Amino acid sequence: MAHARRVKSVKAAHLSPARDHILALMREQLEAIRAHEPGTRAGADPEELHRMRTAVRRLRAILGATREMFDPRWLGGLRRELDWLGTVLGGLRDLDVFRQRLPRGARLPQAGPPRRGPRPPRSSGRRARPREGGDARRLREPALRQAPGSPGQGCRASPRGDGQALSPAIAAGQFRKLRKAVKALPESPSDDDLHAVRIKVKRARYAAELAQITVGRPAERFVARAKKLQDILGEHQDAVVAEERLRGLVARDAGRPERALAGKLATRQRARRQAAQMDFFDQWPKLKRRGDKAWRSV
């Protein structure tokens, strides 16, 4: 009797629109990772790497939010692969962003490694392409090949339900964490403070996407507003990384002609960073209102 109820529960879970929506979002990210891998390996278009990295981040967020729906061993292996891949792509993306911030034709000397990320580009501003084979930059995905291909594959019956109520609860929880983090910000937050908030904005946005099929329009509006705030904080973080690298060049190459150029560019990045911080505090109340409306009944 108990076995029959369990089978019925699992079958119902497979037919859940919420669970199907979650699995569809997972497949979408997997397809994006595979689609942009060749362009990322080639290294000619920075957008290929950026889109692949975004898909990795979103898949990690989905798996983290819905981990109770999946077999722990399968999930652990996949998340380890995605963590590795995200770290590699993140370092290369930092180099691409730094290169894009340089004026056309600017040639800056190579500096020592900064506080975050890999070594800056050489004077040409170019980064090496990810190589095939045993190099640490190779793009591997053995666990990804075992990802769910149909509703229910890789899933287990969850004590929290089939996803219908799970998704809004996850989204509401992520929004509460975000709201708490912003409330705790000091009057003059550090770069690390805002970077931590940026991560929470992304998690709240991705969790809200999982809940859209259940919550509807309020969740969609929250997602749209969260994306705008995420872009603002992304601009802030890009400026932080670029300024840090440029300040390293100034400190290392005092007396060289490049020193003046690096100092001027660093000042420009500082202005971008400050403007983004102001935009964040201006836009946050709008996202907070959207979140309060979307998740007030959860």
PDB file of C-alpha atoms in Angstrom:
ATOM      1  CA  MET A   1       0.000   0.000   0.000  1.00  0.00           C
ATOM      2  CA  ALA A   2       2.766   2.386   0.959  1.00  0.00           C
ATOM      3  CA  HIS A   3       4.665   1.428  -2.206  1.00  0.00           C
ATOM      4  CA  ALA A   4       1.584   2.159  -4.333  1.00  0.00           C
ATOM      5  CA  ARG A   5       1.201   5.612  -2.762  1.00  0.00           C
ATOM      6  CA  ARG A   6       4.864   6.346  -3.424  1.00  0.00           C
ATOM      7  CA  VAL A   7       4.591   5.312  -7.082  1.00  0.00           C
ATOM      8  CA  LYS A   8       1.497   7.481  -7.454  1.00  0.00           C
ATOM      9  CA  SER A   9       3.328  10.402  -5.839  1.00  0.00           C
ATOM     10  CA  VAL A  10       6.307  10.063  -8.173  1.00  0.00           C
ATOM     11  CA  LYS A  11       4.063   9.848 -11.247  1.00  0.00           C
ATOM     12  CA  ALA A  12       2.211  12.955 -10.146  1.00  0.00           C
ATOM     13  CA  ALA A  13       5.526  14.745  -9.639  1.00  0.00           C
ATOM     14  CA  HIS A  14       6.541  13.874 -13.190  1.00  0.00           C
ATOM     15  CA  LEU A  15       3.354  15.532 -14.447  1.00  0.00           C
ATOM     16  CA  SER A  16       3.813  18.665 -12.323  1.00  0.00           C
ATOM     17  CA  PRO A  17       4.014  21.810 -14.486  1.00  0.00           C
ATOM     18  CA  ALA A  18       6.377  23.332 -11.928  1.00  0.00           C
ATOM     19  CA  ARG A  19       8.780  20.385 -12.074  1.00  0.00           C
ATOM     20  CA  ASP A  20       8.615  20.297 -15.863  1.00  0.00           C
ATOM     21  CA  HIS A  21       9.370  24.029 -15.882  1.00  0.00           C
ATOM     22  CA  ILE A  22      12.427  23.518 -13.662  1.00  0.00           C
ATOM     23  CA  LEU A  23      13.751  20.693 -15.850  1.00  0.00           C
ATOM     24  CA  ALA A  24      13.125  22.756 -18.992  1.00  0.00           C
ATOM     25  CA  LEU A  25      15.187  25.612 -17.545  1.00  0.00           C
ATOM     26  CA  MET A  26      17.972  23.156 -16.717  1.00  0.00           C
ATOM     27  CA  ARG A  27      18.003  21.776 -20.268  1.00  0.00           C
ATOM     28  CA  GLU A  28      18.061  25.311 -21.649  1.00  0.00           C
ATOM     29  CA  GLN A  29      21.244  26.072 -19.715  1.00  0.00           C
ATOM     30  CA  LEU A  30      22.865  22.776 -20.717  1.00  0.00           C
ATOM     31  CA  GLU A  31      22.120  23.478 -24.374  1.00  0.00           C
ATOM     32  CA  ALA A  32      23.605  26.971 -24.040  1.00  0.00           C
ATOM     33  CA  ILE A  33      26.789  25.587 -22.457  1.00  0.00           C
ATOM     34  CA  ARG A  34      27.241  23.147 -25.329  1.00  0.00           C
ATOM     35  CA  ALA A  35      26.283  25.689 -28.001  1.00  0.00           C
ATOM     36  CA  HIS A  36      28.833  28.272 -26.830  1.00  0.00           C
ATOM     37  CA  GLU A  37      31.668  25.854 -26.036  1.00  0.00           C
ATOM     38  CA  PRO A  38      33.180  25.907 -29.579  1.00  0.00           C
ATOM     39  CA  GLY A  39      33.224  29.710 -29.671  1.00  0.00           C
ATOM     40  CA  THR A  40      34.715  29.825 -26.177  1.00  0.00           C
ATOM     41  CA  ARG A  41      37.490  27.456 -27.197  1.00  0.00           C
ATOM     42  CA  ALA A  42      38.192  29.536 -30.321  1.00  0.00           C
ATOM     43  CA  GLY A  43      38.546  32.699 -28.229  1.00  0.00           C
ATOM     44  CA  ALA A  44      37.684  35.097 -31.064  1.00  0.00           C
ATOM     45  CA  ASP A  45      34.392  36.459 -29.685  1.00  0.00           C
ATOM     46  CA  PRO A  46      34.269  37.346 -25.953  1.00  0.00           C
ATOM     47  CA  GLU A  47      30.470  37.089 -26.012  1.00  0.00           C
ATOM     48  CA  GLU A  48      30.707  33.326 -26.554  1.00  0.00           C
ATOM     49  CA  LEU A  49      32.578  32.903 -23.278  1.00  0.00           C
ATOM     50  CA  HIS A  50      30.261  35.362 -21.508  1.00  0.00           C
ATOM     51  CA  ARG A  51      27.145  33.457 -22.568  1.00  0.00           C
ATOM     52  CA  MET A  52      28.639  30.102 -21.659  1.00  0.00           C
ATOM     53  CA  ARG A  53      29.616  31.413 -18.239  1.00  0.00           C
ATOM     54  CA  THR A  54      26.124  32.859 -17.702  1.00  0.00           C
ATOM     55  CA  ALA A  55      24.573  29.478 -18.492  1.00  0.00           C
ATOM     56  CA  VAL A  56      26.914  27.776 -16.029  1.00  0.00           C
ATOM     57  CA  ARG A  57      25.980  30.261 -13.303  1.00  0.00           C
ATOM     58  CA  ARG A  58      22.274  29.870 -13.920  1.00  0.00           C
ATOM     59  CA  LEU A  59      22.451  26.085 -13.903  1.00  0.00           C
ATOM     60  CA  ARG A  60      24.394  26.162 -10.635  1.00  0.00           C
ATOM     61  CA  ALA A  61      21.744  28.432  -9.134  1.00  0.00           C
ATOM     62  CA  ILE A  62      18.885  26.190 -10.273  1.00  0.00           C
ATOM     63  CA  LEU A  63      20.556  23.087  -8.873  1.00  0.00           C
ATOM     64  CA  GLY A  64      21.295  24.819  -5.594  1.00  0.00           C
ATOM     65  CA  ALA A  65      17.710  25.994  -5.211  1.00  0.00           C
ATOM     66  CA  THR A  66      16.065  22.675  -6.119  1.00  0.00           C
ATOM     67  CA  ARG A  67      18.604  20.214  -4.697  1.00  0.00           C
ATOM     68  CA  GLU A  68      15.937  18.274  -2.773  1.00  0.00           C
ATOM     69  CA  MET A  69      14.410  17.164  -6.093  1.00  0.00           C
ATOM     70  CA  PHE A  70      17.506  15.270  -7.251  1.00  0.00           C
ATOM     71  CA  ASP A  71      19.610  12.292  -6.321  1.00  0.00           C
ATOM     72  CA  PRO A  72      22.402  13.585  -4.025  1.00  0.00           C
ATOM     73  CA  ARG A  73      25.230  11.617  -5.667  1.00  0.00           C
ATOM     74  CA  TRP A  74      24.299  12.723  -9.182  1.00  0.00           C
ATOM     75  CA  LEU A  75      23.834  16.288  -7.988  1.00  0.00           C
ATOM     76  CA  GLY A  76      27.144  16.406  -6.119  1.00  0.00           C
ATOM     77  CA  GLY A  77      29.129  15.236  -9.143  1.00  0.00           C
ATOM     78  CA  LEU A  78      27.474  17.713 -11.478  1.00  0.00           C
ATOM     79  CA  ARG A  79      27.901  20.653  -9.111  1.00  0.00           C
ATOM     80  CA  ARG A  80      31.621  19.886  -8.710  1.00  0.00           C
ATOM     81  CA  GLU A  81      32.043  19.991 -12.490  1.00  0.00           C
ATOM     82  CA  LEU A  82      30.109  23.244 -12.741  1.00  0.00           C
ATOM     83  CA  ASP A  83      32.116  24.817  -9.910  1.00  0.00           C
ATOM     84  CA  TRP A  84      35.331  23.959 -11.737  1.00  0.00           C
ATOM     85  CA  LEU A  85      34.035  25.232 -15.058  1.00  0.00           C
ATOM     86  CA  GLY A  86      32.679  28.426 -13.515  1.00  0.00           C
ATOM     87  CA  THR A  87      36.045  29.206 -11.919  1.00  0.00           C
ATOM     88  CA  VAL A  88      37.909  28.745 -15.204  1.00  0.00           C
ATOM     89  CA  LEU A  89      35.447  30.807 -17.220  1.00  0.00           C
ATOM     90  CA  GLY A  90      35.306  33.515 -14.566  1.00  0.00           C
ATOM     91  CA  GLY A  91      39.059  34.099 -14.736  1.00  0.00           C
ATOM     92  CA  LEU A  92      39.016  34.327 -18.519  1.00  0.00           C
ATOM     93  CA  ARG A  93      35.995  36.636 -18.442  1.00  0.00           C
ATOM     94  CA  ASP A  94      37.883  39.038 -16.151  1.00  0.00           C
ATOM     95  CA  LEU A  95      40.607  39.263 -18.787  1.00  0.00           C
ATOM     96  CA  ASP A  96      38.077  39.956 -21.536  1.00  0.00           C
ATOM     97  CA  VAL A  97      36.388  42.711 -19.514  1.00  0.00           C
ATOM     98  CA  PHE A  98      39.744  44.325 -18.742  1.00  0.00           C
ATOM     99  CA  ARG A  99      40.723  44.260 -22.407  1.00  0.00           C
ATOM    100  CA  GLN A 100      37.408  45.802 -23.466  1.00  0.00           C
ATOM    101  CA  ARG A 101      37.939  48.724 -21.071  1.00  0.00           C
ATOM    102  CA  LEU A 102      41.249  49.708 -22.665  1.00  0.00           C
ATOM    103  CA  PRO A 103      41.232  52.380 -25.387  1.00  0.00           C
ATOM    104  CA  ARG A 104      41.834  51.012 -28.882  1.00  0.00           C
ATOM    105  CA  GLY A 105      45.547  50.616 -29.492  1.00  0.00           C
ATOM    106  CA  ALA A 106      46.536  51.099 -25.841  1.00  0.00           C
ATOM    107  CA  ARG A 107      49.569  49.035 -24.830  1.00  0.00           C
ATOM    108  CA  LEU A 108      50.109  48.450 -21.136  1.00  0.00           C
ATOM    109  CA  PRO A 109      52.842  46.330 -19.519  1.00  0.00           C
ATOM    110  CA  GLN A 110      52.102  43.093 -17.737  1.00  0.00           C
ATOM    111  CA  ALA A 111      51.692  43.320 -13.970  1.00  0.00           C
ATOM    112  CA  GLY A 112      51.748  40.811 -11.141  1.00  0.00           C
ATOM    113  CA  PRO A 113      48.594  38.913 -10.226  1.00  0.00           C
ATOM    114  CA  PRO A 114      45.853  41.019  -8.593  1.00  0.00           C
ATOM    115  CA  ARG A 115      43.870  40.147  -5.484  1.00  0.00           C
ATOM    116  CA  ARG A 116      41.202  38.397  -7.575  1.00  0.00           C
ATOM    117  CA  GLY A 117      41.397  36.465 -10.791  1.00  0.00           C
ATOM    118  CA  PRO A 118      44.279  35.293 -12.988  1.00  0.00           C
ATOM    119  CA  ARG A 119      47.266  37.247 -14.294  1.00  0.00           C
ATOM    120  CA  PRO A 120      46.347  40.295 -16.428  1.00  0.00           C
ATOM    121  CA  PRO A 121      46.837  40.251 -20.201  1.00  0.00           C
ATOM    122  CA  ARG A 122      50.118  41.097 -21.859  1.00  0.00           C
ATOM    123  CA  SER A 123      50.656  44.437 -23.520  1.00  0.00           C
ATOM    124  CA  SER A 124      48.493  43.484 -26.487  1.00  0.00           C
ATOM    125  CA  GLY A 125      45.538  42.974 -24.152  1.00  0.00           C
ATOM    126  CA  ARG A 126      44.859  39.551 -25.708  1.00  0.00           C
ATOM    127  CA  ARG A 127      44.170  36.388 -23.789  1.00  0.00           C
ATOM    128  CA  ALA A 128      45.230  32.915 -24.767  1.00  0.00           C
ATOM    129  CA  ARG A 129      42.576  30.576 -26.114  1.00  0.00           C
ATOM    130  CA  PRO A 130      41.537  27.653 -23.899  1.00  0.00           C
ATOM    131  CA  ARG A 131      43.609  24.692 -25.088  1.00  0.00           C
ATOM    132  CA  GLU A 132      42.553  21.116 -25.679  1.00  0.00           C
ATOM    133  CA  GLY A 133      43.908  18.180 -23.703  1.00  0.00           C
ATOM    134  CA  GLY A 134      45.479  18.074 -20.259  1.00  0.00           C
ATOM    135  CA  ASP A 135      45.747  21.834 -19.692  1.00  0.00           C
ATOM    136  CA  ALA A 136      43.889  23.316 -16.704  1.00  0.00           C
ATOM    137  CA  ARG A 137      41.834  25.410 -19.138  1.00  0.00           C
ATOM    138  CA  ARG A 138      40.284  22.494 -20.986  1.00  0.00           C
ATOM    139  CA  LEU A 139      36.507  22.475 -21.010  1.00  0.00           C
ATOM    140  CA  ARG A 140      35.242  19.158 -19.704  1.00  0.00           C
ATOM    141  CA  GLU A 141      31.705  18.046 -18.904  1.00  0.00           C
ATOM    142  CA  PRO A 142      31.448  14.314 -18.151  1.00  0.00           C
ATOM    143  CA  ALA A 143      28.800  14.891 -15.488  1.00  0.00           C
ATOM    144  CA  LEU A 144      26.805  17.143 -17.798  1.00  0.00           C
ATOM    145  CA  ARG A 145      26.257  14.261 -20.199  1.00  0.00           C
ATOM    146  CA  GLN A 146      24.270  12.509 -17.462  1.00  0.00           C
ATOM    147  CA  ALA A 147      21.919  15.457 -16.903  1.00  0.00           C
ATOM    148  CA  PRO A 148      18.154  14.927 -17.008  1.00  0.00           C
ATOM    149  CA  GLY A 149      16.941  14.331 -20.531  1.00  0.00           C
ATOM    150  CA  SER A 150      13.269  13.873 -19.701  1.00  0.00           C
ATOM    151  CA  PRO A 151      10.974  14.783 -16.805  1.00  0.00           C
ATOM    152  CA  GLY A 152      11.841  12.659 -13.790  1.00  0.00           C
ATOM    153  CA  GLN A 153      15.250  11.426 -14.979  1.00  0.00           C
ATOM    154  CA  GLY A 154      17.739  12.053 -12.203  1.00  0.00           C
ATOM    155  CA  CYS A 155      14.918  13.080  -9.865  1.00  0.00           C
ATOM    156  CA  ARG A 156      13.747  11.519  -6.650  1.00  0.00           C
ATOM    157  CA  ALA A 157      10.521  12.006  -4.726  1.00  0.00           C
ATOM    158  CA  SER A 158      10.992  15.130  -2.612  1.00  0.00           C
ATOM    159  CA  PRO A 159       9.587  15.449   0.914  1.00  0.00           C
ATOM    160  CA  ARG A 160       8.823  19.078   0.073  1.00  0.00           C
ATOM    161  CA  GLY A 161       6.517  18.232  -2.800  1.00  0.00           C
ATOM    162  CA  ASP A 162       6.652  18.179  -6.584  1.00  0.00           C
ATOM    163  CA  GLY A 163       7.864  21.737  -7.155  1.00  0.00           C
ATOM    164  CA  GLN A 164       4.464  23.416  -7.311  1.00  0.00           C
ATOM    165  CA  ALA A 165       4.803  24.903  -3.819  1.00  0.00           C
ATOM    166  CA  LEU A 166       8.571  24.445  -3.649  1.00  0.00           C
ATOM    167  CA  SER A 167       9.466  27.095  -6.240  1.00  0.00           C
ATOM    168  CA  PRO A 168       7.639  30.059  -4.639  1.00  0.00           C
ATOM    169  CA  ALA A 169       9.040  29.117  -1.232  1.00  0.00           C
ATOM    170  CA  ILE A 170      12.575  29.061  -2.642  1.00  0.00           C
ATOM    171  CA  ALA A 171      12.084  32.406  -4.367  1.00  0.00           C
ATOM    172  CA  ALA A 172      10.641  34.008  -1.247  1.00  0.00           C
ATOM    173  CA  GLY A 173      13.545  32.694   0.821  1.00  0.00           C
ATOM    174  CA  GLN A 174      16.161  34.042  -1.586  1.00  0.00           C
ATOM    175  CA  PHE A 175      14.435  37.441  -1.631  1.00  0.00           C
ATOM    176  CA  ARG A 176      14.438  37.580   2.177  1.00  0.00           C
ATOM    177  CA  LYS A 177      18.178  36.860   2.205  1.00  0.00           C
ATOM    178  CA  LEU A 178      18.735  39.631  -0.330  1.00  0.00           C
ATOM    179  CA  ARG A 179      16.617  42.107   1.599  1.00  0.00           C
ATOM    180  CA  LYS A 180      18.480  41.285   4.821  1.00  0.00           C
ATOM    181  CA  ALA A 181      21.861  41.740   3.124  1.00  0.00           C
ATOM    182  CA  VAL A 182      20.938  45.138   1.692  1.00  0.00           C
ATOM    183  CA  LYS A 183      19.531  46.281   5.042  1.00  0.00           C
ATOM    184  CA  ALA A 184      22.838  45.338   6.693  1.00  0.00           C
ATOM    185  CA  LEU A 185      24.939  47.412   4.266  1.00  0.00           C
ATOM    186  CA  PRO A 186      26.890  50.234   5.915  1.00  0.00           C
ATOM    187  CA  GLU A 187      26.405  53.808   4.774  1.00  0.00           C
ATOM    188  CA  SER A 188      29.539  53.518   2.642  1.00  0.00           C
ATOM    189  CA  PRO A 189      29.646  49.872   1.546  1.00  0.00           C
ATOM    190  CA  SER A 190      32.884  48.288   0.407  1.00  0.00           C
ATOM    191  CA  ASP A 191      33.350  46.723  -2.997  1.00  0.00           C
ATOM    192  CA  ASP A 192      33.146  43.295  -1.373  1.00  0.00           C
ATOM    193  CA  ASP A 193      29.856  44.245   0.320  1.00  0.00           C
ATOM    194  CA  LEU A 194      28.274  45.150  -3.015  1.00  0.00           C
ATOM    195  CA  HIS A 195      29.730  42.087  -4.722  1.00  0.00           C
ATOM    196  CA  ALA A 196      28.084  39.887  -2.061  1.00  0.00           C
ATOM    197  CA  VAL A 197      24.763  41.663  -2.677  1.00  0.00           C
ATOM    198  CA  ARG A 198      25.180  41.123  -6.413  1.00  0.00           C
ATOM    199  CA  ILE A 199      25.427  37.375  -5.854  1.00  0.00           C
ATOM    200  CA  LYS A 200      22.241  37.456  -3.782  1.00  0.00           C
ATOM    201  CA  VAL A 201      20.445  39.470  -6.484  1.00  0.00           C
ATOM    202  CA  LYS A 202      21.340  36.787  -9.030  1.00  0.00           C
ATOM    203  CA  ARG A 203      20.139  34.005  -6.762  1.00  0.00           C
ATOM    204  CA  ALA A 204      16.880  35.833  -6.064  1.00  0.00           C
ATOM    205  CA  ARG A 205      16.346  36.417  -9.786  1.00  0.00           C
ATOM    206  CA  TYR A 206      17.031  32.825 -10.822  1.00  0.00           C
ATOM    207  CA  ALA A 207      14.815  31.497  -8.021  1.00  0.00           C
ATOM    208  CA  ALA A 208      12.028  33.829  -9.172  1.00  0.00           C
ATOM    209  CA  GLU A 209      12.338  32.428 -12.689  1.00  0.00           C
ATOM    210  CA  LEU A 210      11.635  28.975 -11.262  1.00  0.00           C
ATOM    211  CA  ALA A 211       8.473  30.319  -9.635  1.00  0.00           C
ATOM    212  CA  GLN A 212       7.092  32.212 -12.631  1.00  0.00           C
ATOM    213  CA  ILE A 213       4.890  29.361 -13.803  1.00  0.00           C
ATOM    214  CA  THR A 214       3.217  29.259 -10.378  1.00  0.00           C
ATOM    215  CA  VAL A 215       3.212  32.921  -9.305  1.00  0.00           C
ATOM    216  CA  GLY A 216       2.748  34.495 -12.738  1.00  0.00           C
ATOM    217  CA  ARG A 217       2.960  38.206 -13.467  1.00  0.00           C
ATOM    218  CA  PRO A 218       4.295  39.387 -10.065  1.00  0.00           C
ATOM    219  CA  ALA A 219       7.261  37.015 -10.404  1.00  0.00           C
ATOM    220  CA  GLU A 220       7.888  38.148 -13.986  1.00  0.00           C
ATOM    221  CA  ARG A 221       7.989  41.780 -12.891  1.00  0.00           C
ATOM    222  CA  PHE A 222      10.364  40.931 -10.085  1.00  0.00           C
ATOM    223  CA  VAL A 223      12.672  39.106 -12.528  1.00  0.00           C
ATOM    224  CA  ALA A 224      12.725  42.078 -14.915  1.00  0.00           C
ATOM    225  CA  ARG A 225      13.570  44.516 -12.130  1.00  0.00           C
ATOM    226  CA  ALA A 226      16.191  42.159 -10.652  1.00  0.00           C
ATOM    227  CA  LYS A 227      17.915  41.908 -14.021  1.00  0.00           C
ATOM    228  CA  LYS A 228      18.308  45.689 -14.137  1.00  0.00           C
ATOM    229  CA  LEU A 229      19.828  45.759 -10.664  1.00  0.00           C
ATOM    230  CA  GLN A 230      22.065  42.822 -11.540  1.00  0.00           C
ATOM    231  CA  ASP A 231      23.361  44.728 -14.579  1.00  0.00           C
ATOM    232  CA  ILE A 232      24.127  47.767 -12.404  1.00  0.00           C
ATOM    233  CA  LEU A 233      26.073  45.688  -9.899  1.00  0.00           C
ATOM    234  CA  GLY A 234      27.802  43.883 -12.760  1.00  0.00           C
ATOM    235  CA  GLU A 235      28.973  47.258 -14.076  1.00  0.00           C
ATOM    236  CA  HIS A 236      30.242  48.061 -10.587  1.00  0.00           C
ATOM    237  CA  GLN A 237      32.177  44.797 -10.320  1.00  0.00           C
ATOM    238  CA  ASP A 238      33.702  45.165 -13.793  1.00  0.00           C
ATOM    239  CA  ALA A 239      34.935  48.632 -12.837  1.00  0.00           C
ATOM    240  CA  VAL A 240      36.375  47.300  -9.572  1.00  0.00           C
ATOM    241  CA  VAL A 241      38.353  44.572 -11.349  1.00  0.00           C
ATOM    242  CA  ALA A 242      39.598  46.943 -14.076  1.00  0.00           C
ATOM    243  CA  GLU A 243      40.634  49.636 -11.593  1.00  0.00           C
ATOM    244  CA  GLU A 244      42.456  47.101  -9.438  1.00  0.00           C
ATOM    245  CA  ARG A 245      44.487  45.850 -12.385  1.00  0.00           C
ATOM    246  CA  LEU A 246      45.273  49.354 -13.562  1.00  0.00           C
ATOM    247  CA  ARG A 247      46.382  50.460 -10.092  1.00  0.00           C
ATOM    248  CA  GLY A 248      48.712  47.470 -10.066  1.00  0.00           C
ATOM    249  CA  LEU A 249      50.285  48.707 -13.291  1.00  0.00           C
ATOM    250  CA  VAL A 250      50.731  52.197 -11.842  1.00  0.00           C
ATOM    251  CA  ALA A 251      52.465  50.850  -8.723  1.00  0.00           C
ATOM    252  CA  ARG A 252      54.755  48.548 -10.658  1.00  0.00           C
ATOM    253  CA  ASP A 253      55.756  50.807 -13.521  1.00  0.00           C
ATOM    254  CA  ALA A 254      56.392  54.171 -11.827  1.00  0.00           C
ATOM    255  CA  GLY A 255      58.370  56.420 -14.161  1.00  0.00           C
ATOM    256  CA  ARG A 256      57.275  54.748 -17.367  1.00  0.00           C
ATOM    257  CA  PRO A 257      55.114  56.509 -19.983  1.00  0.00           C
ATOM    258  CA  GLU A 258      52.435  53.877 -19.445  1.00  0.00           C
ATOM    259  CA  ARG A 259      52.098  54.989 -15.806  1.00  0.00           C
ATOM    260  CA  ALA A 260      50.220  58.165 -16.717  1.00  0.00           C
ATOM    261  CA  LEU A 261      47.872  56.285 -19.047  1.00  0.00           C
ATOM    262  CA  ALA A 262      47.167  53.589 -16.474  1.00  0.00           C
ATOM    263  CA  GLY A 263      46.486  56.210 -13.807  1.00  0.00           C
ATOM    264  CA  LYS A 264      44.065  58.076 -16.060  1.00  0.00           C
ATOM    265  CA  LEU A 265      42.212  54.886 -16.942  1.00  0.00           C
ATOM    266  CA  ALA A 266      42.054  53.847 -13.287  1.00  0.00           C
ATOM    267  CA  THR A 267      40.475  57.186 -12.384  1.00  0.00           C
ATOM    268  CA  ARG A 268      37.880  56.604 -15.101  1.00  0.00           C
ATOM    269  CA  GLN A 269      37.046  53.183 -13.653  1.00  0.00           C
ATOM    270  CA  ARG A 270      36.677  54.680 -10.175  1.00  0.00           C
ATOM    271  CA  ALA A 271      34.109  57.132 -11.560  1.00  0.00           C
ATOM    272  CA  ARG A 272      32.207  54.239 -13.186  1.00  0.00           C
ATOM    273  CA  ARG A 273      32.260  52.345  -9.911  1.00  0.00           C
ATOM    274  CA  GLN A 274      30.913  55.297  -7.935  1.00  0.00           C
ATOM    275  CA  ALA A 275      28.177  55.965 -10.497  1.00  0.00           C
ATOM    276  CA  ALA A 276      27.089  52.325 -10.389  1.00  0.00           C
ATOM    277  CA  GLN A 277      26.929  52.416  -6.602  1.00  0.00           C
ATOM    278  CA  MET A 278      24.635  55.458  -6.730  1.00  0.00           C
ATOM    279  CA  ASP A 279      22.446  53.726  -9.316  1.00  0.00           C
ATOM    280  CA  PHE A 280      22.161  50.696  -7.065  1.00  0.00           C
ATOM    281  CA  PHE A 281      20.826  52.658  -4.109  1.00  0.00           C
ATOM    282  CA  ASP A 282      18.447  54.494  -6.420  1.00  0.00           C
ATOM    283  CA  GLN A 283      17.037  51.292  -7.955  1.00  0.00           C
ATOM    284  CA  TRP A 284      16.969  49.003  -4.918  1.00  0.00           C
ATOM    285  CA  PRO A 285      13.647  50.351  -3.475  1.00  0.00           C
ATOM    286  CA  LYS A 286      11.937  49.480  -6.763  1.00  0.00           C
ATOM    287  CA  LEU A 287      13.129  45.878  -6.598  1.00  0.00           C
ATOM    288  CA  LYS A 288      12.177  45.660  -2.926  1.00  0.00           C
ATOM    289  CA  ARG A 289       8.609  46.727  -3.746  1.00  0.00           C
ATOM    290  CA  ARG A 290       8.399  44.125  -6.522  1.00  0.00           C
ATOM    291  CA  GLY A 291       9.648  41.446  -4.159  1.00  0.00           C
ATOM    292  CA  ASP A 292       7.276  42.386  -1.385  1.00  0.00           C
ATOM    293  CA  LYS A 293       4.335  42.121  -3.816  1.00  0.00           C
ATOM    294  CA  ALA A 294       5.484  38.886  -5.438  1.00  0.00           C
ATOM    295  CA  TRP A 295       6.213  36.936  -2.261  1.00  0.00           C
ATOM    296  CA  ARG A 296       3.953  38.494   0.360  1.00  0.00           C
ATOM    297  CA  SER A 297       1.610  35.467   0.398  1.00  0.00           C
ATOM    298  CA  VAL A 298       4.408  32.866   0.571  1.00  0.00           C
TER     299      VAL A 298
END
